[in-house]
Coordinates of C-alpha atoms in Angstrom, one line a residue:
X1 CA 0.0 0.0 0.0
X2 CA 1.3 3.5 -0.9
X3 CA 0.7 6.4 1.5
X4 CA 2.0 9.0 -0.9
X5 CA 2.6 9.7 -4.6
X6 CA 5.8 11.7 -5.4
X7 CA 5.2 15.0 -7.2
X8 CA 7.6 17.2 -9.0
X9 CA 6.7 20.7 -10.3
X10 CA 8.3 21.6 -13.6
X11 CA 8.2 25.2 -14.7
X12 CA 9.0 25.4 -18.5
X13 CA 10.4 28.9 -18.8
X14 CA 12.0 29.4 -22.2
X15 CA 14.4 28.2 -24.8
X16 CA 17.4 30.1 -26.0
X17 CA 19.2 30.3 -29.3
X18 CA 17.3 27.7 -31.3
X19 CA 18.6 27.4 -34.8
X20 CA 16.5 28.5 -37.8
X21 CA 15.4 26.0 -40.3
X22 CA 18.3 26.5 -42.7
X23 CA 21.0 27.5 -40.2
X24 CA 24.3 25.8 -40.6
X25 CA 26.1 25.1 -37.3
X26 CA 29.8 26.1 -37.1
X27 CA 32.6 23.6 -37.5
X28 CA 34.1 23.1 -34.1
X29 CA 37.5 21.6 -33.4
X30 CA 37.0 20.1 -29.9
X31 CA 38.0 16.4 -29.5
X32 CA 34.5 15.1 -29.1
X33 CA 33.5 16.7 -32.4
X34 CA 36.0 14.5 -34.2
X35 CA 34.4 11.4 -32.6
X36 CA 30.9 12.4 -33.9
X37 CA 31.3 14.4 -37.1
X38 CA 27.6 15.1 -37.4
X39 CA 28.0 17.5 -34.4
X40 CA 29.7 19.9 -36.8
X41 CA 29.0 21.2 -40.3
X42 CA 31.0 23.3 -42.7
X43 CA 31.9 26.8 -41.7
X44 CA 29.3 28.9 -43.4
X45 CA 27.3 31.9 -42.3
X46 CA 23.7 31.1 -41.2
X47 CA 21.2 31.4 -44.0
X48 CA 17.9 33.3 -43.5
X49 CA 15.2 30.8 -42.7
X50 CA 11.5 30.6 -42.0
X51 CA 10.8 31.4 -38.3
X52 CA 9.7 28.3 -36.4
X53 CA 6.9 27.8 -33.9
X54 CA 8.5 25.6 -31.2
X55 CA 6.7 23.8 -28.4
X56 CA 8.0 21.5 -25.6
X57 CA 6.7 18.0 -25.1
X58 CA 7.1 16.4 -21.7
X59 CA 6.4 12.7 -21.2
X60 CA 6.6 10.3 -18.3
X61 CA 7.1 6.5 -18.8
X62 CA 6.6 4.3 -15.7
X63 CA 8.7 1.1 -15.6
X64 CA 7.1 0.2 -12.3
X65 CA 4.0 1.5 -10.7
X66 CA 2.1 4.3 -12.4
X67 CA 2.6 8.0 -13.3
X68 CA 0.6 11.0 -14.4
X69 CA 1.2 14.5 -15.9
X70 CA -1.2 17.4 -15.2
X71 CA -1.2 21.1 -15.5
X72 CA -3.1 21.4 -12.2
X73 CA -3.3 19.7 -8.9
X74 CA -5.2 17.6 -8.1
X75 CA -5.2 16.0 -11.6
X76 CA -8.5 15.9 -13.4
X77 CA -10.3 12.7 -12.7
X78 CA -10.2 10.2 -15.6
X79 CA -13.3 8.5 -17.0
X80 CA -13.6 4.8 -16.1
X81 CA -11.5 2.6 -18.4
X82 CA -9.2 5.4 -19.6
X83 CA -5.5 5.8 -18.8
X84 CA -3.9 8.6 -16.9
X85 CA -2.3 11.3 -19.1
X86 CA 1.4 10.8 -19.4
X87 CA 2.3 13.6 -21.8
X88 CA 2.0 17.3 -21.8
X89 CA 2.7 19.8 -24.7
X90 CA 3.2 23.5 -24.2
X91 CA 1.5 25.9 -26.5
X92 CA 3.5 26.5 -29.7
X93 CA 5.1 29.9 -29.9
X94 CA 4.1 31.1 -33.4
X95 CA 6.9 32.6 -35.4
X96 CA 9.2 32.9 -32.3
X97 CA 11.7 30.2 -32.9
X98 CA 14.9 31.9 -31.7
X99 CA 14.1 32.6 -28.1
X100 CA 10.6 31.3 -27.2
X101 CA 9.1 32.1 -23.8
X102 CA 6.6 29.5 -22.5
X103 CA 6.1 30.2 -18.8
X104 CA 4.0 27.0 -18.2
X105 CA 3.8 24.8 -15.2
X106 CA 3.3 21.0 -15.3
X107 CA 3.1 18.5 -12.4
X108 CA 4.7 15.1 -12.8
X109 CA 3.3 12.5 -10.4
X110 CA 4.9 9.0 -10.0
X111 CA 4.3 6.1 -7.6
X112 CA 7.8 4.9 -8.2
X113 CA 10.0 7.9 -9.2
X114 CA 13.2 5.9 -9.4
X115 CA 11.6 3.6 -12.0
X116 CA 10.0 6.5 -14.0
X117 CA 11.6 8.0 -17.1
X118 CA 11.2 11.7 -17.9
X119 CA 11.4 12.6 -21.6
X120 CA 11.6 16.2 -22.7
X121 CA 11.4 17.0 -26.5
X122 CA 11.7 20.3 -28.3
X123 CA 9.4 20.2 -31.3
X124 CA 9.7 22.7 -34.1
X125 CA 7.1 23.5 -36.6
X126 CA 7.6 25.6 -39.7
X127 CA 4.8 27.8 -41.1
X128 CA 5.4 26.4 -44.6
X129 CA 5.0 22.7 -43.7

């Protein structure tokens, strides 16, 4: 029997310096760049690109026990037979791809936090796709 569920409050503030769609990253000479050549590209100036509309996706994956993500506490009750929500997506920041500001709060609840994986993804959408 569990007496408590562990809760972590994540405050998604902002992202800084996201590349534009056609931006070419500089060629760096650090040792780890030689081990993974895809980390570097040719030395070219960034090209003008279409501004992106990024969002942040947060997911919880329970290996043991159960987990839930909610933008409020207590989490909204689920209908019978449905699963608890385990993913949260911030609102996309239209045409603000370089330094988007989100300022959103999400609560991650887990019965077994040591056996729960947190996944954070930056998703970028372009207006012409």
